[in-house]
Amino acid sequence: MDDEIRRPPLATYRLQFGPHFTLRDAVAIVPYLDRLGVTDLYASPLWKARSGSEHGYDVTDPTELNPEIGTEEDFDALCRELRGRGMGLLLDIVPNHLAASPENPWWNDVLEHGAESRYAGWFDIVWSSLPSGGGETKLLLPVLGQRYGEALGSHELRLELGASGFTLRYYDSAFPIALRSYPMILDQSGVASRGAKASREWRHFEGIIESIRKERDAPHWNEPATKRAIKRLLLRLYRTDAPARAIIGRCLARFNEEGDESAGLLDSLLDEQPYRLIYWRRAASDVNYRRFFDISDLVGVRVEIDEVFRAVHARLFEWISEEKVTAVRVDHVDGLLDPIDYLRKLQQSAASSWNGDPRRAPLHVVVEKILAPEERLHDSFAAAGTTGYDFLNRVNALFVDRKGLRSLFRIYRDFTGSEAGFEELCYRRKKQVIATLFKGDLRMLGQQLLEIAGTTRSFRYISPREVVQALMEVSASLAVYRTYTRDAVVREEDRRSIEEAIARARGRNPLDARIYDFLRSVLLLDPDEDDEDGAGMQQRLDFVLRWQQFTGPATAKGVEDTVLYGYNPLLSLSEVGGEVAVAGVDPAERFHRFSIERAKRWPHTMNATSTHDTKRSEDVRARIDVLSELPEQWEAALTRWSRRNRRLKRLVEEKEAPSRNEEVHLYQTLLGVWPLDPREISPLRRRVSDYLVKAVREAKTNSSWIEPNEDYERALVRFARTILRDDDSPFMRDFLRFQRRVAWYGAWNALAQTLLKMTSPGSPDFYQGTELWDFSMVDPDNRRAVDFRKRARIVRDLDRADDRLRLVRDVLKHWKDGRAKLFLIREVLRARRADRDLFLSGSYVPLKPSGAGKASLVGFARRHRDRFAIVAVPRMLTRLAPLGKLPLGAGVWGSTTLSIDREFPRRWHNVLTGGEVEAVGSAAKKLHAAEVFAEFPVALLIGIA
């Protein structure tokens, strides 16, 4: 889209709201964020979510603020505080799904009325696929901990009366009973009034129930106001009318007493409901609504329907019109049926919220979109860019030694005995999750394909089994998360992705060639000669739209949530959207090409290094990258540690726990997360234990979420706790010696990465707490409480320092406390504010290093009219600076230089140290790295006119 967007953020700061961090807490830290240099608070979803939600993505009502994080007054106070400081609010929104929970009023209405609910079409439910027989349409809810008959027989299901009328209680969940079933509960021919002296009001209520019995399907009984009035009357009678309470109590008892008769009655009652409760293990095969990935309590929402779009976003556009929300992050944009149309409607509706003022530039929107290594963001996306995983992986690659990485792959293969490469594992694991987590989705897509085949002469009699198999093969072989076909025209990029996937599938599983030919013709929307009225083309397009929604979750679960936990040559590469392979192009050259393109096409995209979804924090990755520089030392350490700890392993079902693959994962994780503060070591043991259980379940080899092997998990946790128990054991002494080396060089990697994030094209994003060293693992570990008072105190102390050079030397001397990172962020964000156009709109110019240290130096310039900035950072310092020696001055950099263009200024102000650097030469100007890095190991220079 046009790069002239409305108020692009200069720097965002992500906050995770929940019961333990509220809107009032956010108000309290806004002054600190402002002082740090942040321009926009980036909020996790603020809508009403399931009770106790720690993340806010399980939204129950997108029209209400979440009461667990504050009141409307609290939200207004936050907005006033931000506005008063010239700051904005970037809000994370969740258009793809809502909580499939009775707490969700729209979903609850569907539970009560089924396909007749006014909201039935709002959710992505395939009613026609129900195998319930008799033409009935039921919604299948995979919520039971055991099979339905067993749950019924053990009386886990109980009938209750509450504020919502009669409900079915299953532990903490309550499901509505349809009003049309009330006569069955209040059986007048059974126990209702028999032997009881009922009140006149109760007899009036009995008349209502009798009318419902006779006209149970009459439209007026489904009027919301009528239903509410009847339920209120019933509850009031139960609470205030003693005879009524006795009658209702006996009626409930008939359904809740132990014994086959009560179970039979309850079964008959439930058979009348529009939903059916089923065993949770049947979700993958039987569930008939689109889920968020494989999460059954999150249901897909059809925002492609205008009415649904307006309802889901009504409050958002109200906040936009009031200028409380100034930017938007769209969660899981690939889950939408038509992301391009959705983003267009989002921008149009935002413009309408501003009364259609043509002077208003588009809303600043970033999308959570995971790009494959060579994939580019769709040109038609009405957005400023992505949430930054593409930047994260490109910048991380700068700190990975390619030659060392090749050695790490060899070490990994030798140690684990695994020969499978990353691409092959992705294919296998995608097939695995399709077959286990998404087999119902696959079955429905297969049925669509067979219906299409049945309309053609050429493919009418192809094998149903092979059609489904071919679809699985092609879906697992797709290199991107999804394609973006919207009509009869298939983009060239999408055509190429599909052709390559089909070619790979043919090679991997050579089914009948006609099957792949048929699938290719459908996915590429080739016209069918038998399709005279165009109905066949629409049928094919409908299939493709559904298939595109399917491949993203399959890739996410197969790669992000499986391979990235089980493929461990170098864990810092195992990140969302990462490329776990040896790239042929030099990472610096690749980073420069990437940045030039972003400066031209997506100048206001987001640059992220840590998010709420990353597998490990930025500082952990920066440490683990160092292993690529020390492959021989890593191999020797891995061999020693494995040999020394072998006796601590346990056999579980004839498998060694941990496996050698899990050992690699554990040792690299410990190298990355080991704290610099000794006081944090004790809590780390618990954190690592929790992480290992999650990691082994996600890897889906020796345990899983569906089939947890608790014996294996206990053995794995016991191993980790045992090796960490004694700080003075031979293993720990050896480990800590090696870890100190990794931590030392990792710190300079981390500073360099942070500076690149703040100065490359795009807006830097900071995940909560990462302005100091942060050694976090995947959620929920990365949602631990942040000590904002400590951070605010450090900023105040930095502001009071009156001797810049003494301050710089002090933060480097005490580098372990993290002040060096916070100092860097504060200074550069303030420079961004002072030179807004330079960093938001400036061009990107790669700078060429030369000299003995050229391989360890990366530099570029930003230019906007007559304003210039130069960024220089080190990398792979193990080859230049010995352990413990700061990477500063001529002793490290020698005669290494950075060439700059002739028209660039000769004199430069060092933003971080306050000093000046002067370029040498006339025809070809150069900056000496020894001067650039004289006092601080990274540099931001601003040209002096």
Coordinates of C-alpha atoms in Angstrom, one line a residue, residues 144-159 168-171 255-271 277:
L144 CA -15.8 -34.4 27.5
G145 CA -12.9 -36.1 29.3
Q146 CA -14.2 -39.5 28.4
R147 CA -16.8 -41.0 26.1
Y148 CA -20.3 -39.6 26.3
G149 CA -21.9 -42.8 27.7
E150 CA -19.2 -43.0 30.4
A151 CA -19.6 -39.4 31.3
L152 CA -23.4 -39.8 31.5
G153 CA -23.1 -43.0 33.5
S154 CA -20.7 -41.5 36.0
H155 CA -23.0 -38.5 36.6
E156 CA -20.5 -35.9 35.4
L157 CA -23.3 -34.2 33.5
R158 CA -25.9 -32.5 35.7
L159 CA -29.0 -30.4 35.0
L168 CA -26.3 -28.6 31.5
R169 CA -23.3 -28.5 33.9
Y170 CA -20.1 -30.3 33.1
Y171 CA -17.4 -29.3 35.7
F255 CA -32.4 -36.1 35.9
N256 CA -29.6 -36.0 38.4
E257 CA -30.1 -39.0 40.6
E258 CA -27.9 -42.0 40.3
G259 CA -29.2 -44.8 38.2
D260 CA -30.0 -45.8 34.7
E261 CA -33.4 -44.2 34.7
S262 CA -32.0 -40.7 35.4
A263 CA -29.2 -41.2 32.9
G264 CA -31.8 -42.2 30.3
L265 CA -33.9 -39.1 31.0
L266 CA -30.9 -36.8 30.7
D267 CA -29.8 -38.6 27.5
S268 CA -33.2 -38.0 26.1
L269 CA -33.1 -34.3 27.1
L270 CA -29.7 -33.8 25.6
D271 CA -30.8 -35.5 22.4
L277 CA -21.1 -33.3 23.7

